[in-house]
Tab-separated table of C-alpha atoms in Angstrom:
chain	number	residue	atom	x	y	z
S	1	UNK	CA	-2.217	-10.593	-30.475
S	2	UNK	CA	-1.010	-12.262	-27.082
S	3	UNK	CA	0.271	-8.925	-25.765
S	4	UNK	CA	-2.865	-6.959	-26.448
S	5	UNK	CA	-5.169	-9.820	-24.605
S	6	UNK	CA	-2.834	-9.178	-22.119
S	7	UNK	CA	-3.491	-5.231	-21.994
S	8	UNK	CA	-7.052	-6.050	-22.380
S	9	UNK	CA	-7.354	-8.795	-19.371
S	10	UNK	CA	-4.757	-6.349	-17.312
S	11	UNK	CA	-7.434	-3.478	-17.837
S	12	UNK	CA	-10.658	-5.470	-16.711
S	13	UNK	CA	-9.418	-7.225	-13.669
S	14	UNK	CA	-7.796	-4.164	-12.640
S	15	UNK	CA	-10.997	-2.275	-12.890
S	16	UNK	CA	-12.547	-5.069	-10.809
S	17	UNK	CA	-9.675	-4.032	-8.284
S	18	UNK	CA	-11.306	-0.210	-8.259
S	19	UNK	CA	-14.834	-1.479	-7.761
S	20	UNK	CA	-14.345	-4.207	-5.414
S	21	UNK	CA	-12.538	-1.042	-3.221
S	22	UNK	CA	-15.127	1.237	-3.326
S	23	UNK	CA	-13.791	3.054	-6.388
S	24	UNK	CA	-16.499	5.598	-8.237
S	25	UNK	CA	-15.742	6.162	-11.808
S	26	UNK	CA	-13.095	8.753	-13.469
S	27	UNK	CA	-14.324	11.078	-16.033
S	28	UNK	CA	-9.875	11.433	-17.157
S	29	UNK	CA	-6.806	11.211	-15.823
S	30	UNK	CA	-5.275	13.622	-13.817
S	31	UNK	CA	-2.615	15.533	-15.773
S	32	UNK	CA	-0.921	18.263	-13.499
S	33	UNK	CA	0.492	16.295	-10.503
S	34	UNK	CA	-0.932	17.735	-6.982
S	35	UNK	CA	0.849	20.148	-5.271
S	36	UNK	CA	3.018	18.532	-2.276
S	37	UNK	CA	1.859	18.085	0.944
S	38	UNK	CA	2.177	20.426	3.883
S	39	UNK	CA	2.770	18.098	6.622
S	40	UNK	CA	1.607	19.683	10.050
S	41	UNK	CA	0.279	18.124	13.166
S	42	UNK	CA	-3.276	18.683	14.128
S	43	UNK	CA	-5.874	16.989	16.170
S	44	UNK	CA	-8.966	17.341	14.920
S	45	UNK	CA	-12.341	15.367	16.288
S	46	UNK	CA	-9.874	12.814	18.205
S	47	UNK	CA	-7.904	12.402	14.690
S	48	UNK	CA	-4.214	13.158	14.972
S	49	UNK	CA	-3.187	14.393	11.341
S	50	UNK	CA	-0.427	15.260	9.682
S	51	UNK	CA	-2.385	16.219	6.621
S	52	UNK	CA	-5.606	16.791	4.939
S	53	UNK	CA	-5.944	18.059	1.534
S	54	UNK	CA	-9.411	18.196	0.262
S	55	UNK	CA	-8.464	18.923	-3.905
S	56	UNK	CA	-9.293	15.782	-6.460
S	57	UNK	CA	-10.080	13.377	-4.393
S	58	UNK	CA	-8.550	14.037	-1.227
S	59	UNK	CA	-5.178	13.169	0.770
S	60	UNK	CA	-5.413	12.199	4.343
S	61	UNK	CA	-2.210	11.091	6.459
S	62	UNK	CA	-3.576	9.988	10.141
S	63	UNK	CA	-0.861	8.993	13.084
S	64	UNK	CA	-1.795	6.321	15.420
S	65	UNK	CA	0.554	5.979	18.830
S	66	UNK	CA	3.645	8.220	19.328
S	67	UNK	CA	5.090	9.195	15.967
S	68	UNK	CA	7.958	10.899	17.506
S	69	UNK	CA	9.093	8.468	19.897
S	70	UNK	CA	8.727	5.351	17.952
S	71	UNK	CA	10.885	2.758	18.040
S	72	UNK	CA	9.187	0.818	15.220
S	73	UNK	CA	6.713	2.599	12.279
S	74	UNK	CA	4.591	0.724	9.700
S	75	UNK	CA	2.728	3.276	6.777
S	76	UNK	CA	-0.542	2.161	5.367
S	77	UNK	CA	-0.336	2.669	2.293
S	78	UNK	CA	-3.986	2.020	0.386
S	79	UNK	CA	-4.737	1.108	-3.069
S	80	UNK	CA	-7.165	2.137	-6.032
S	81	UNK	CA	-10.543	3.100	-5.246
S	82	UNK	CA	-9.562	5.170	-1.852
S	83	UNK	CA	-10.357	8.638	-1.232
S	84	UNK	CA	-10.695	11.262	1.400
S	85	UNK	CA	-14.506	10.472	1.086
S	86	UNK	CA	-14.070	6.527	2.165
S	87	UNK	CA	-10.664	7.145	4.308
S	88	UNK	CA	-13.045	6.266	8.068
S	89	UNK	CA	-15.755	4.590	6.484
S	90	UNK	CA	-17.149	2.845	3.385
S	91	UNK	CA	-18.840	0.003	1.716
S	92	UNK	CA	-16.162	-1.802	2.113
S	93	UNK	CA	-15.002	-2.787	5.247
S	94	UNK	CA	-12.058	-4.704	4.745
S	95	UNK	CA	-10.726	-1.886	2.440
S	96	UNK	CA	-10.755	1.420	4.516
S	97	UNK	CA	-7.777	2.782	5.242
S	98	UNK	CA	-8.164	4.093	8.900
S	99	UNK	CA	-9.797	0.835	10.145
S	100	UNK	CA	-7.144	-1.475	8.183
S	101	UNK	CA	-4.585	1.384	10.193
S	102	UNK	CA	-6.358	0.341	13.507
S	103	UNK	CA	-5.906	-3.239	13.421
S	104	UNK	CA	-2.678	-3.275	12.114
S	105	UNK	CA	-1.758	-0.171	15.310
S	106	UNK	CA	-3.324	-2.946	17.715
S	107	UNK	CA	-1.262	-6.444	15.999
S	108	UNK	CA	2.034	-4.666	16.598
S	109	UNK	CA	0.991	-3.098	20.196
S	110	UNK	CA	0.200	-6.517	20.985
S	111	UNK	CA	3.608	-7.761	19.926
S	112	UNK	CA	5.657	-5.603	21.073
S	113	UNK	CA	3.552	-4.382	24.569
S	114	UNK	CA	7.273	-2.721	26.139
S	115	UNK	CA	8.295	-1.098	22.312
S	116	UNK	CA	7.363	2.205	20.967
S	117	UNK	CA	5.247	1.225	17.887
S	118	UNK	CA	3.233	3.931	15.555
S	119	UNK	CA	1.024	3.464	12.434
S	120	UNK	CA	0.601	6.148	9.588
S	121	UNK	CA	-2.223	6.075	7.785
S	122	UNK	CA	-0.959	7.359	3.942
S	123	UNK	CA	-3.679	8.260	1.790
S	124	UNK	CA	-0.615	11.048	0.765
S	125	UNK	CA	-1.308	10.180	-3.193
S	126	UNK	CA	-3.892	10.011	-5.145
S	127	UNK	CA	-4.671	6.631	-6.379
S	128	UNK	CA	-6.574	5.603	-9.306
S	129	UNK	CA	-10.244	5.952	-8.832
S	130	UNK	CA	-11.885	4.451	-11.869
S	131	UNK	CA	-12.123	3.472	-15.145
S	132	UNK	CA	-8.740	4.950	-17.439
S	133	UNK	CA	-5.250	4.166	-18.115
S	134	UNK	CA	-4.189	5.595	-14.901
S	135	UNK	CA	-5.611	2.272	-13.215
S	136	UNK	CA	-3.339	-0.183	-15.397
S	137	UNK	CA	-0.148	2.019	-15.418
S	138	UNK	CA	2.156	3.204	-12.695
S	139	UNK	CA	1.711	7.511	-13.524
S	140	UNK	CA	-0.422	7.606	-10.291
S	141	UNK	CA	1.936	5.083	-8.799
S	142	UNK	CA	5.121	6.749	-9.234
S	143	UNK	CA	3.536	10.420	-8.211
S	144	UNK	CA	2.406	8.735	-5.499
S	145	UNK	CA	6.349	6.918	-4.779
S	146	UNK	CA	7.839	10.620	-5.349
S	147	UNK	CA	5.480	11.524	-2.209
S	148	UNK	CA	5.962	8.652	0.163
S	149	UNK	CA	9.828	9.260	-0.080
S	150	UNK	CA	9.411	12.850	0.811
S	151	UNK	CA	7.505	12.014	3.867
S	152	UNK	CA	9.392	8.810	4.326
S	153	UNK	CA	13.154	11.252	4.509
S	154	UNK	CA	11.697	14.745	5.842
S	155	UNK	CA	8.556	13.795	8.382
S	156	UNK	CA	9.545	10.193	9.575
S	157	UNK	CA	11.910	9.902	12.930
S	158	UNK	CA	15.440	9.224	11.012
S	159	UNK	CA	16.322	6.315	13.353
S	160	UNK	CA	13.082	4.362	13.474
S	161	UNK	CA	12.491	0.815	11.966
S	162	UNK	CA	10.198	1.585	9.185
S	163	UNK	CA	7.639	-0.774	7.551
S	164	UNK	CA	5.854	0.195	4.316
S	165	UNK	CA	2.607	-2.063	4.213
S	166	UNK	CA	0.944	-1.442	1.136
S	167	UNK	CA	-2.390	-2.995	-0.817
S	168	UNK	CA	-3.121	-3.838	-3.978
S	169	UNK	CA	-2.400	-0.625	-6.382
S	170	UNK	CA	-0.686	0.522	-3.077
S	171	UNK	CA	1.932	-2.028	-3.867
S	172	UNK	CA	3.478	-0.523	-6.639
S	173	UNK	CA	3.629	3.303	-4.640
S	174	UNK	CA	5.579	1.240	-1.993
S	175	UNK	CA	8.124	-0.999	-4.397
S	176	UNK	CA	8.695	2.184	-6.356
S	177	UNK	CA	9.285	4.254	-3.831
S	178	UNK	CA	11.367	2.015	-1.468
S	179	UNK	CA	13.394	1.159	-4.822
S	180	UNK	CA	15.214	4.779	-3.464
S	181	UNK	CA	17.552	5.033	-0.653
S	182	UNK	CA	16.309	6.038	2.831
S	183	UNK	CA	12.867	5.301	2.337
S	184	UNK	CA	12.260	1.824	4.014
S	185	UNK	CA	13.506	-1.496	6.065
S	186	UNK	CA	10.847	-3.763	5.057
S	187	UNK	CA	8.172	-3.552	2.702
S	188	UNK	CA	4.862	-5.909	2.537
S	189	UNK	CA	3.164	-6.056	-0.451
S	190	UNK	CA	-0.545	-7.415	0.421
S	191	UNK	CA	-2.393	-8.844	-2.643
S	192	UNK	CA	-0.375	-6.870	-5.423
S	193	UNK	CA	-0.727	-7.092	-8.826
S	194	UNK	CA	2.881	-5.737	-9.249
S	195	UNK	CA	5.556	-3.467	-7.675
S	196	UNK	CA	6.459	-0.887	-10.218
S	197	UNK	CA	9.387	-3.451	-10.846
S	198	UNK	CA	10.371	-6.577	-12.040
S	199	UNK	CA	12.342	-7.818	-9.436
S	200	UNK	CA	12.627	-7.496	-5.324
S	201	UNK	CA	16.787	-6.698	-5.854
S	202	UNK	CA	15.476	-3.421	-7.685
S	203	UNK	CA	13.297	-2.126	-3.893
S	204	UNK	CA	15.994	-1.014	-1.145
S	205	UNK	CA	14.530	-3.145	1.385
S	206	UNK	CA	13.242	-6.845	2.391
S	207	UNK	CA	10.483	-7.473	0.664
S	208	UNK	CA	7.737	-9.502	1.982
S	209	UNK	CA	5.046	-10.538	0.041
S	210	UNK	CA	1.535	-12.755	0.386
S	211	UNK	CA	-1.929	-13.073	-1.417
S	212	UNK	CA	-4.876	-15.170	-0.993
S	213	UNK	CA	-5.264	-18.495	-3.220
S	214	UNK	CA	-8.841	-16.719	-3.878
S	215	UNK	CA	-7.958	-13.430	-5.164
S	216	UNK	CA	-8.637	-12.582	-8.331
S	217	UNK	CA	-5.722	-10.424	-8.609
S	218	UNK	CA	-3.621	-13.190	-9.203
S	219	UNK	CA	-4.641	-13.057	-12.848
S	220	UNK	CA	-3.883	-9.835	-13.230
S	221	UNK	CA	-0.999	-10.651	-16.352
S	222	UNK	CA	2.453	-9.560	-14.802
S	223	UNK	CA	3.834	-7.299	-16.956
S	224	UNK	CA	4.659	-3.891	-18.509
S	225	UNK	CA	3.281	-2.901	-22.005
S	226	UNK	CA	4.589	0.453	-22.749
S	227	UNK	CA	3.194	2.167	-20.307
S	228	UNK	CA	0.968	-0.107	-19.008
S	229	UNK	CA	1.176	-3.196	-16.881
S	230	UNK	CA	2.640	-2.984	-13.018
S	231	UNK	CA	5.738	-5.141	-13.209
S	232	UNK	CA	6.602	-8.803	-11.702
S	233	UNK	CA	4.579	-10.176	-9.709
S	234	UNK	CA	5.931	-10.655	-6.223
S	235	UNK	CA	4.315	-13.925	-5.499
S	236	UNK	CA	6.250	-15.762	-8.106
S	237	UNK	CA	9.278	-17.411	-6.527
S	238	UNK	CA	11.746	-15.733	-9.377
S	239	UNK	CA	10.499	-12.076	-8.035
S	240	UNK	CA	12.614	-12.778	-5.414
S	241	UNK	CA	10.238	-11.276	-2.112
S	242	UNK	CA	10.343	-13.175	0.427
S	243	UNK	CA	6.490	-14.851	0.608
S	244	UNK	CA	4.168	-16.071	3.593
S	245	UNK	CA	0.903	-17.646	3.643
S	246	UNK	CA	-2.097	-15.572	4.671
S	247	UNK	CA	-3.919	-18.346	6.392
S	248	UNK	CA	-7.566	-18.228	6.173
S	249	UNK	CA	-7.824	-14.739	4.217
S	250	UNK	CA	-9.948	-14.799	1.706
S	251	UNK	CA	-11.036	-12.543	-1.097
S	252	UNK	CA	-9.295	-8.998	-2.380
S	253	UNK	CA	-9.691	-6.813	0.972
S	254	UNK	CA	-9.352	-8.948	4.136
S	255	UNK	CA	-5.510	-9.184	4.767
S	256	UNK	CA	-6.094	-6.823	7.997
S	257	UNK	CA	-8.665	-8.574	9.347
S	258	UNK	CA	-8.044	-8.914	13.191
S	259	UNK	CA	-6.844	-12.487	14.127
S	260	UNK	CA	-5.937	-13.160	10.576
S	261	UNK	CA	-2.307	-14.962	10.023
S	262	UNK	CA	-1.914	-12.032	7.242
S	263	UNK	CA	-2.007	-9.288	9.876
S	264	UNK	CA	-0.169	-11.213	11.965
S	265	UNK	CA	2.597	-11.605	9.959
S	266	UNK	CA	2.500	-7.528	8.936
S	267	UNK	CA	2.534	-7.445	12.441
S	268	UNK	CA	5.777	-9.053	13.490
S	269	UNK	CA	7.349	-7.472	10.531
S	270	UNK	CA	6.625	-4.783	11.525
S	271	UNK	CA	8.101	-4.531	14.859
S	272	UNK	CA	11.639	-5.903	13.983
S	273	UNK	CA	10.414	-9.935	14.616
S	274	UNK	CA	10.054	-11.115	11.297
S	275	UNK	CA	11.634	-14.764	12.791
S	276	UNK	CA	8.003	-14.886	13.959
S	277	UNK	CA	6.818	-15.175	10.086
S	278	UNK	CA	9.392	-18.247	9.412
S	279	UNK	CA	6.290	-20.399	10.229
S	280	UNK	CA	4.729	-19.579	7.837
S	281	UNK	CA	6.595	-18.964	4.803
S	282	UNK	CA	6.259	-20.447	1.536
């Protein structure tokens, strides 16, 4: 009886997650995953892609700064709810990919003025967008994690400092795909509700990890079911990420708010000075 509470409570609150991102509802799961991306460069109405697939409900990857000459690289990589349709714009602000992109592009400039510092935007999945089990197991997740280590290996500059900071559902793309060789140095999971594992020893790379005391997806039930349930969560001390407060953030979709100590500390992560988060560790 406990166990299918849990299932239950894991399904509602993660549903929440979809809404509270701008999600739209999901007649069924996707069965055949997409074909792989083509990545090629393109500028189109000031917007330097790399791709921009229009099937299901879209995959956008957008490069802000100088991908090529780089020094240090941080991929957005968005959670439920996100689409090509909401990728700019949307009715939430705090969750749109390009503008959470932006902020986190002008945090590292900021930090490292001298550095070579680039942002990719990663809608290069396609996340959960409603109601099914897709949204409270890690299928879409670990299509998504197959993905994100192809473009990680084949697209990324091989000698770059990479940062994988991921939201919510995004989380568990990020720990399952960083869980392979060659994918990332650092990964920050921003309000997850699980990684895909059970432990940060089982992700390649140092895993940092925050969430506001006010987000409800701290009661999503950390666990796996079968096949559903996410994994550990990363904000419990045994998970083994390495955790930082988020300072003022509130709420499910506000870690990259400008100013914030959340995209701050993304921020310095990002850019090789993660002494700079020691303040504020937990």
């Amino acid at each position: 009886m406990t166990r299918r509470i849990s299932a239950l409570l894991l399904g509602a609150l993660l549903t929440t997650a979809v809404l509270s991102c701008g999600g739209r509802p999901e007649a069924a799961a996707q069965v055949v995953p997409p074909e792989p991306l083509d990545y090629a460069e393109t500028t189109v109405d000031g917007h330097h892609l790399l791709a921009d697939d229009t099937s299901g409900s879209g995959r956008v990857v957008e490069v802000l700064g100088d991908l090529a000459g780089a020094e240090h690289i941080a991929v957005v990589v968005p959670g439920s709810g996100q689409n090509r349709d909401n990728f700019r714009a949307g009715a939430h602000p705090g969750a749109v990919p390009l503008v959470n992109g932006r902020a986190l592009y002008a945090a590292m400039r900021e930090r490292a003025p001298e550095g070579g510092t680039a942002v990719v935007v990663w809608l290069g999945y396609l996340p959960p967008q409603g109601y099914g089990a897709d949204l409270v197991g890690t299928a879409r997740a670990r299509e998504g994690a197959e993905a994100l280590v192809r473009f990680a290996r084949e697209v990324l500059p091989a000698d770059a400092h990479v940062t994988l900071s991921c939201h919510s559902y995004g989380t568990a793309v990020c720990g399952l795909a960083a869980a392979q060789a060659r994918t990332a140095d650092d990964v920050v999971a921003l309000a997850s509700p699980g990684m895909g594992v059970d432990a940060a020893h089982e992700i390649r790379a140092r895993v940092w990890a925050t969430r506001a005391e006010d987000d409800w997806i701290r009661w999503v039930p950390s666990l796996r079911i079968g096949r559903l349930g996410l994994g550990g969560d990363p904000m419990d001390p045994e998970f083994g990420a390495v955790r930082f407060d988020p300072g003022a953030v509130s709420g499910h979709t506000q870690y990259y708010r400008p100013g914030s100590a959340a995209l701050s500390a993304t921020a310095a992560v990002a850019v090789g000075d993660s002494g700079a988060v020691s303040g504020g560790l937990l």
